[in-house]
Amino acid sequence: MATDTLVKNARAARTTIALKLAMATSGLIFIGFVLMHMYGNLKAFGGRDAFNKYAEHLRTFGEPMLPHEGLLWVIRVVLLVALVVHVASAAQLAARASKSRPVKYEVKKNKHSSISSRTMRWGGVALLLFIVWHLINFTIGKVNVSGGATTDPFNLLVDSFDVWWLTLIYLLAMLALGLHLHHGTWSALQTLGLTNSARSRKAAKTTGLIVAVVIAGGFMLVPLFTLFGVISK
Amino acid sequence: MKLTLKIWRQANQDAKGAMHTYELDEVSEDMSFLEMLDVLNEKLNADGEEPIAFDSDCREGICGMCSLMINGEAHGPEVTTTCQLHMRSFNDGETITIEPWRAQAFPVIKDLVVDRSAFDRIIQMGGFISVNTGAAPDAATMPVPKDKADRSFDMATCIGCGACVAACPNGSASLFLGAKITHLGELPQGQAERNERVVNMAAQHDHEHFGGCTNIGECSAACPKEIPLDVISQLNKDLRTAMKQGR
């Protein structure tokens, strides 16, 4: 029901736009992270030593200024905070959106919106579930579905992606990531107020496409090339 | 033309509505969409039925009074208002579904008529410039760069019809809000109240139960005045600036 009252003591930080700004900022942190993560994964093409050395270097980075695994823990805390902010604001905005149209249309056409923009919410939930599995798989649990050793990161990687169904799960997740990044990147730039002309809007959308293809595509390389035996023990 | 019309009927704000089907024959393709509804209403009147309530005023595309969701598109298939839509945009024998704007902030008053006073209250919160009235100042005393004047004028073409809200999957009025913010923000006269304006209008927007924007772009595609998406970026930028400056 519409109101007939006016807001008193309006604050910028309490608007939905502030929630969107929180989503955009935390999203940009994720883009930076997945870009770095994708680059690191490509080390698998260099073989066992290159990959394992990279993994070890992540832990010794900044020593002796930082303690062992110091940088890793800084990144983990930042990512965890960003995740909480991202999911909490998404949940609030989604709840608002579902209440804003209590009676649905009999017929409703999509005239402009992309598939990626329309799958942001469920795609985001799918990615969250994937991240939980991914951490169990490679970080917290170190689950080797082939039953081999888990102490060697390269060994765990090859054993995992030699299994077709696990590779398929990862490829589907990367498809979801690509869709999420495609709309998310441009949307973040728009929310931050950086697309105030037709030209900058086009540039932001192109950036979104490039980010999605480079990151999701880059991630897909390692599982695919492992499955087809190019990357092997 | 012969048409099958599926139209939302609702007796009043509290009544439960439903879709009703009407057959209409001998529709000329030169009729406007609203004239076609007028013809249907004459027929309903003659049959002793309650005519269908719908909004219209100027019927020349400039007042923003007409609305209607036609076959799932706000103002129908052309980039114009419903009153400027003609029956030649439809095919003989077609079924046309006509619904009111759907939003929590736009309650249905009757049939296809919705209450859009939420927009008035958003304007009341800052969609104006406070100046002392008096003799008109010399035109040259306050220069406005051409590109800013043009952008301001383009955004001032928003007629507040509500198509952006109707088309938005989140029921957001961000395009309307952005058009008003940009229209006033591009002009020197709009600067004094700039921060206050964006915060107050955005807060009223949320208070009216409009949803948040997800930059999907359905609003701009539905806008009969072709207001571009960059006004939402401008709105976000102005709010961010206001936040930084302690509002």
PDB file of N, CA and C in Angstrom, chain B residues 25-83:
ATOM      1  N   ASP B  25     -15.164  -6.027 -32.411  1.00  0.00           N
ATOM      2  CA  ASP B  25     -15.104  -6.145 -33.874  1.00  0.00           C
ATOM      3  C   ASP B  25     -15.040  -4.754 -34.498  1.00  0.00           C
ATOM      4  N   GLU B  26     -14.673  -4.692 -35.760  1.00  0.00           N
ATOM      5  CA  GLU B  26     -14.651  -3.448 -36.539  1.00  0.00           C
ATOM      6  C   GLU B  26     -13.778  -2.375 -35.907  1.00  0.00           C
ATOM      7  N   VAL B  27     -12.621  -2.780 -35.461  1.00  0.00           N
ATOM      8  CA  VAL B  27     -11.651  -1.816 -34.947  1.00  0.00           C
ATOM      9  C   VAL B  27     -10.844  -1.295 -36.126  1.00  0.00           C
ATOM     10  N   SER B  28     -10.767   0.030 -36.270  1.00  0.00           N
ATOM     11  CA  SER B  28      -9.962   0.614 -37.355  1.00  0.00           C
ATOM     12  C   SER B  28      -8.507   0.675 -36.914  1.00  0.00           C
ATOM     13  N   GLU B  29      -7.617   0.422 -37.852  1.00  0.00           N
ATOM     14  CA  GLU B  29      -6.199   0.481 -37.474  1.00  0.00           C
ATOM     15  C   GLU B  29      -5.718   1.926 -37.295  1.00  0.00           C
ATOM     16  N   ASP B  30      -6.554   2.891 -37.685  1.00  0.00           N
ATOM     17  CA  ASP B  30      -6.203   4.303 -37.470  1.00  0.00           C
ATOM     18  C   ASP B  30      -6.606   4.797 -36.083  1.00  0.00           C
ATOM     19  N   MET B  31      -7.333   3.984 -35.351  1.00  0.00           N
ATOM     20  CA  MET B  31      -7.716   4.376 -33.985  1.00  0.00           C
ATOM     21  C   MET B  31      -6.480   4.375 -33.085  1.00  0.00           C
ATOM     22  N   SER B  32      -6.479   5.259 -32.105  1.00  0.00           N
ATOM     23  CA  SER B  32      -5.445   5.147 -31.076  1.00  0.00           C
ATOM     24  C   SER B  32      -5.896   4.037 -30.129  1.00  0.00           C
ATOM     25  N   PHE B  33      -4.962   3.576 -29.304  1.00  0.00           N
ATOM     26  CA  PHE B  33      -5.292   2.483 -28.384  1.00  0.00           C
ATOM     27  C   PHE B  33      -6.416   2.901 -27.430  1.00  0.00           C
ATOM     28  N   LEU B  34      -6.365   4.145 -26.995  1.00  0.00           N
ATOM     29  CA  LEU B  34      -7.381   4.624 -26.051  1.00  0.00           C
ATOM     30  C   LEU B  34      -8.739   4.792 -26.734  1.00  0.00           C
ATOM     31  N   GLU B  35      -8.719   5.190 -28.022  1.00  0.00           N
ATOM     32  CA  GLU B  35      -9.984   5.275 -28.768  1.00  0.00           C
ATOM     33  C   GLU B  35     -10.615   3.889 -28.897  1.00  0.00           C
ATOM     34  N   MET B  36      -9.767   2.893 -29.087  1.00  0.00           N
ATOM     35  CA  MET B  36     -10.266   1.521 -29.168  1.00  0.00           C
ATOM     36  C   MET B  36     -10.960   1.153 -27.850  1.00  0.00           C
ATOM     37  N   LEU B  37     -10.342   1.578 -26.713  1.00  0.00           N
ATOM     38  CA  LEU B  37     -10.987   1.299 -25.418  1.00  0.00           C
ATOM     39  C   LEU B  37     -12.275   2.109 -25.263  1.00  0.00           C
ATOM     40  N   ASP B  38     -12.283   3.344 -25.816  1.00  0.00           N
ATOM     41  CA  ASP B  38     -13.507   4.156 -25.784  1.00  0.00           C
ATOM     42  C   ASP B  38     -14.647   3.422 -26.507  1.00  0.00           C
ATOM     43  N   VAL B  39     -14.299   2.828 -27.656  1.00  0.00           N
ATOM     44  CA  VAL B  39     -15.305   2.099 -28.440  1.00  0.00           C
ATOM     45  C   VAL B  39     -15.829   0.901 -27.634  1.00  0.00           C
ATOM     46  N   LEU B  40     -14.892   0.209 -26.978  1.00  0.00           N
ATOM     47  CA  LEU B  40     -15.301  -0.928 -26.139  1.00  0.00           C
ATOM     48  C   LEU B  40     -16.231  -0.450 -25.020  1.00  0.00           C
ATOM     49  N   ASN B  41     -15.893   0.685 -24.415  1.00  0.00           N
ATOM     50  CA  ASN B  41     -16.716   1.207 -23.323  1.00  0.00           C
ATOM     51  C   ASN B  41     -18.109   1.616 -23.798  1.00  0.00           C
ATOM     52  N   GLU B  42     -18.192   2.172 -25.011  1.00  0.00           N
ATOM     53  CA  GLU B  42     -19.516   2.511 -25.562  1.00  0.00           C
ATOM     54  C   GLU B  42     -20.365   1.251 -25.691  1.00  0.00           C
ATOM     55  N   LYS B  43     -19.701   0.199 -26.142  1.00  0.00           N
ATOM     56  CA  LYS B  43     -20.403  -1.083 -26.299  1.00  0.00           C
ATOM     57  C   LYS B  43     -20.855  -1.614 -24.927  1.00  0.00           C
ATOM     58  N   LEU B  44     -19.955  -1.505 -23.937  1.00  0.00           N
ATOM     59  CA  LEU B  44     -20.291  -1.983 -22.586  1.00  0.00           C
ATOM     60  C   LEU B  44     -21.452  -1.168 -22.021  1.00  0.00           C
ATOM     61  N   ASN B  45     -21.394   0.161 -22.243  1.00  0.00           N
ATOM     62  CA  ASN B  45     -22.484   1.037 -21.789  1.00  0.00           C
ATOM     63  C   ASN B  45     -23.804   0.621 -22.401  1.00  0.00           C
ATOM     64  N   ALA B  46     -23.765   0.365 -23.713  1.00  0.00           N
ATOM     65  CA  ALA B  46     -24.990  -0.010 -24.429  1.00  0.00           C
ATOM     66  C   ALA B  46     -25.543  -1.331 -23.904  1.00  0.00           C
ATOM     67  N   ASP B  47     -24.628  -2.205 -23.478  1.00  0.00           N
ATOM     68  CA  ASP B  47     -25.050  -3.509 -22.950  1.00  0.00           C
ATOM     69  C   ASP B  47     -25.416  -3.448 -21.467  1.00  0.00           C
ATOM     70  N   GLY B  48     -25.333  -2.227 -20.887  1.00  0.00           N
ATOM     71  CA  GLY B  48     -25.669  -2.073 -19.473  1.00  0.00           C
ATOM     72  C   GLY B  48     -24.585  -2.565 -18.532  1.00  0.00           C
ATOM     73  N   GLU B  49     -23.370  -2.706 -19.061  1.00  0.00           N
ATOM     74  CA  GLU B  49     -22.246  -3.136 -18.207  1.00  0.00           C
ATOM     75  C   GLU B  49     -21.456  -1.937 -17.739  1.00  0.00           C
ATOM     76  N   GLU B  50     -20.742  -2.076 -16.653  1.00  0.00           N
ATOM     77  CA  GLU B  50     -19.878  -1.017 -16.124  1.00  0.00           C
ATOM     78  C   GLU B  50     -18.705  -0.796 -17.095  1.00  0.00           C
ATOM     79  N   PRO B  51     -18.504   0.449 -17.585  1.00  0.00           N
ATOM     80  CA  PRO B  51     -17.364   0.675 -18.481  1.00  0.00           C
ATOM     81  C   PRO B  51     -16.026   0.497 -17.758  1.00  0.00           C
ATOM     82  N   ILE B  52     -14.988   0.253 -18.539  1.00  0.00           N
ATOM     83  CA  ILE B  52     -13.655   0.019 -17.970  1.00  0.00           C
ATOM     84  C   ILE B  52     -13.003   1.353 -17.640  1.00  0.00           C
ATOM     85  N   ALA B  53     -12.517   1.476 -16.396  1.00  0.00           N
ATOM     86  CA  ALA B  53     -11.853   2.716 -15.987  1.00  0.00           C
ATOM     87  C   ALA B  53     -10.389   2.677 -16.395  1.00  0.00           C
ATOM     88  N   PHE B  54      -9.940   3.737 -17.084  1.00  0.00           N
ATOM     89  CA  PHE B  54      -8.502   3.867 -17.396  1.00  0.00           C
ATOM     90  C   PHE B  54      -8.141   5.348 -17.396  1.00  0.00           C
ATOM     91  N   ASP B  55      -6.872   5.643 -17.193  1.00  0.00           N
ATOM     92  CA  ASP B  55      -6.410   7.030 -17.101  1.00  0.00           C
ATOM     93  C   ASP B  55      -6.068   7.587 -18.470  1.00  0.00           C
ATOM     94  N   SER B  56      -6.440   8.835 -18.720  1.00  0.00           N
ATOM     95  CA  SER B  56      -5.957   9.552 -19.892  1.00  0.00           C
ATOM     96  C   SER B  56      -6.215  11.026 -19.676  1.00  0.00           C
ATOM     97  N   ASP B  57      -5.435  11.874 -20.328  1.00  0.00           N
ATOM     98  CA  ASP B  57      -5.709  13.299 -20.222  1.00  0.00           C
ATOM     99  C   ASP B  57      -5.432  13.996 -21.547  1.00  0.00           C
ATOM    100  N   CYS B  58      -4.174  14.339 -21.821  1.00  0.00           N
ATOM    101  CA  CYS B  58      -3.908  15.151 -23.011  1.00  0.00           C
ATOM    102  C   CYS B  58      -4.111  14.386 -24.317  1.00  0.00           C
ATOM    103  N   ARG B  59      -3.863  13.118 -24.297  1.00  0.00           N
ATOM    104  CA  ARG B  59      -3.918  12.238 -25.486  1.00  0.00           C
ATOM    105  C   ARG B  59      -2.984  12.738 -26.601  1.00  0.00           C
ATOM    106  N   GLU B  60      -1.949  13.470 -26.240  1.00  0.00           N
ATOM    107  CA  GLU B  60      -0.947  13.817 -27.247  1.00  0.00           C
ATOM    108  C   GLU B  60       0.471  13.524 -26.749  1.00  0.00           C
ATOM    109  N   GLY B  61       0.583  12.646 -25.750  1.00  0.00           N
ATOM    110  CA  GLY B  61       1.896  12.130 -25.357  1.00  0.00           C
ATOM    111  C   GLY B  61       2.750  13.044 -24.511  1.00  0.00           C
ATOM    112  N   ILE B  62       2.146  14.055 -23.878  1.00  0.00           N
ATOM    113  CA  ILE B  62       2.987  14.981 -23.118  1.00  0.00           C
ATOM    114  C   ILE B  62       2.630  15.110 -21.641  1.00  0.00           C
ATOM    115  N   CYS B  63       1.511  14.506 -21.207  1.00  0.00           N
ATOM    116  CA  CYS B  63       1.110  14.769 -19.810  1.00  0.00           C
ATOM    117  C   CYS B  63       1.511  13.656 -18.853  1.00  0.00           C
ATOM    118  N   GLY B  64       1.666  12.441 -19.333  1.00  0.00           N
ATOM    119  CA  GLY B  64       2.078  11.347 -18.458  1.00  0.00           C
ATOM    120  C   GLY B  64       0.928  10.698 -17.711  1.00  0.00           C
ATOM    121  N   MET B  65      -0.309  10.984 -18.112  1.00  0.00           N
ATOM    122  CA  MET B  65      -1.460  10.443 -17.384  1.00  0.00           C
ATOM    123  C   MET B  65      -1.788   9.016 -17.816  1.00  0.00           C
ATOM    124  N   CYS B  66      -1.694   8.708 -19.112  1.00  0.00           N
ATOM    125  CA  CYS B  66      -2.078   7.370 -19.539  1.00  0.00           C
ATOM    126  C   CYS B  66      -1.010   6.353 -19.123  1.00  0.00           C
ATOM    127  N   SER B  67      -1.424   5.115 -19.000  1.00  0.00           N
ATOM    128  CA  SER B  67      -0.482   4.091 -18.544  1.00  0.00           C
ATOM    129  C   SER B  67      -0.721   2.816 -19.348  1.00  0.00           C
ATOM    130  N   LEU B  68      -1.070   1.752 -18.724  1.00  0.00           N
ATOM    131  CA  LEU B  68      -1.431   0.445 -19.299  1.00  0.00           C
ATOM    132  C   LEU B  68      -0.245  -0.434 -19.690  1.00  0.00           C
ATOM    133  N   MET B  69      -0.285  -1.620 -19.141  1.00  0.00           N
ATOM    134  CA  MET B  69       0.648  -2.676 -19.503  1.00  0.00           C
ATOM    135  C   MET B  69      -0.032  -3.455 -20.623  1.00  0.00           C
ATOM    136  N   ILE B  70       0.499  -3.374 -21.836  1.00  0.00           N
ATOM    137  CA  ILE B  70      -0.143  -3.980 -23.007  1.00  0.00           C
ATOM    138  C   ILE B  70       0.713  -5.152 -23.493  1.00  0.00           C
ATOM    139  N   ASN B  71       0.164  -6.352 -23.438  1.00  0.00           N
ATOM    140  CA  ASN B  71       0.904  -7.570 -23.808  1.00  0.00           C
ATOM    141  C   ASN B  71       2.269  -7.641 -23.127  1.00  0.00           C
ATOM    142  N   GLY B  72       2.303  -7.246 -21.858  1.00  0.00           N
ATOM    143  CA  GLY B  72       3.548  -7.363 -21.093  1.00  0.00           C
ATOM    144  C   GLY B  72       4.545  -6.253 -21.328  1.00  0.00           C
ATOM    145  N   GLU B  73       4.135  -5.206 -22.059  1.00  0.00           N
ATOM    146  CA  GLU B  73       5.041  -4.086 -22.286  1.00  0.00           C
ATOM    147  C   GLU B  73       4.364  -2.799 -21.821  1.00  0.00           C
ATOM    148  N   ALA B  74       5.120  -1.981 -21.071  1.00  0.00           N
ATOM    149  CA  ALA B  74       4.569  -0.718 -20.594  1.00  0.00           C
ATOM    150  C   ALA B  74       4.344   0.206 -21.790  1.00  0.00           C
ATOM    151  N   HIS B  75       3.139   0.740 -21.934  1.00  0.00           N
ATOM    152  CA  HIS B  75       2.727   1.581 -23.073  1.00  0.00           C
ATOM    153  C   HIS B  75       2.745   0.804 -24.401  1.00  0.00           C
ATOM    154  N   GLY B  76       2.805  -0.513 -24.351  1.00  0.00           N
ATOM    155  CA  GLY B  76       2.716  -1.304 -25.573  1.00  0.00           C
ATOM    156  C   GLY B  76       4.002  -1.390 -26.371  1.00  0.00           C
ATOM    157  N   PRO B  77       3.872  -1.896 -27.617  1.00  0.00           N
ATOM    158  CA  PRO B  77       5.080  -2.263 -28.373  1.00  0.00           C
ATOM    159  C   PRO B  77       5.888  -1.102 -28.965  1.00  0.00           C
ATOM    160  N   GLU B  78       5.352   0.101 -29.028  1.00  0.00           N
ATOM    161  CA  GLU B  78       6.107   1.207 -29.623  1.00  0.00           C
ATOM    162  C   GLU B  78       6.738   2.071 -28.532  1.00  0.00           C
ATOM    163  N   VAL B  79       7.769   2.826 -28.918  1.00  0.00           N
ATOM    164  CA  VAL B  79       8.389   3.760 -27.958  1.00  0.00           C
ATOM    165  C   VAL B  79       7.562   5.044 -27.945  1.00  0.00           C
ATOM    166  N   THR B  80       6.476   4.999 -27.212  1.00  0.00           N
ATOM    167  CA  THR B  80       5.606   6.172 -27.086  1.00  0.00           C
ATOM    168  C   THR B  80       4.642   5.914 -25.942  1.00  0.00           C
ATOM    169  N   THR B  81       3.800   6.877 -25.655  1.00  0.00           N
ATOM    170  CA  THR B  81       2.794   6.665 -24.613  1.00  0.00           C
ATOM    171  C   THR B  81       1.602   5.910 -25.207  1.00  0.00           C
ATOM    172  N   THR B  82       0.799   5.325 -24.324  1.00  0.00           N
ATOM    173  CA  THR B  82      -0.351   4.535 -24.774  1.00  0.00           C
ATOM    174  C   THR B  82      -1.290   5.363 -25.657  1.00  0.00           C
ATOM    175  N   CYS B  83      -1.443   6.651 -25.342  1.00  0.00           N
ATOM    176  CA  CYS B  83      -2.378   7.489 -26.112  1.00  0.00           C
ATOM    177  C   CYS B  83      -1.892   7.707 -27.545  1.00  0.00           C
TER     178      CYS B  83
END
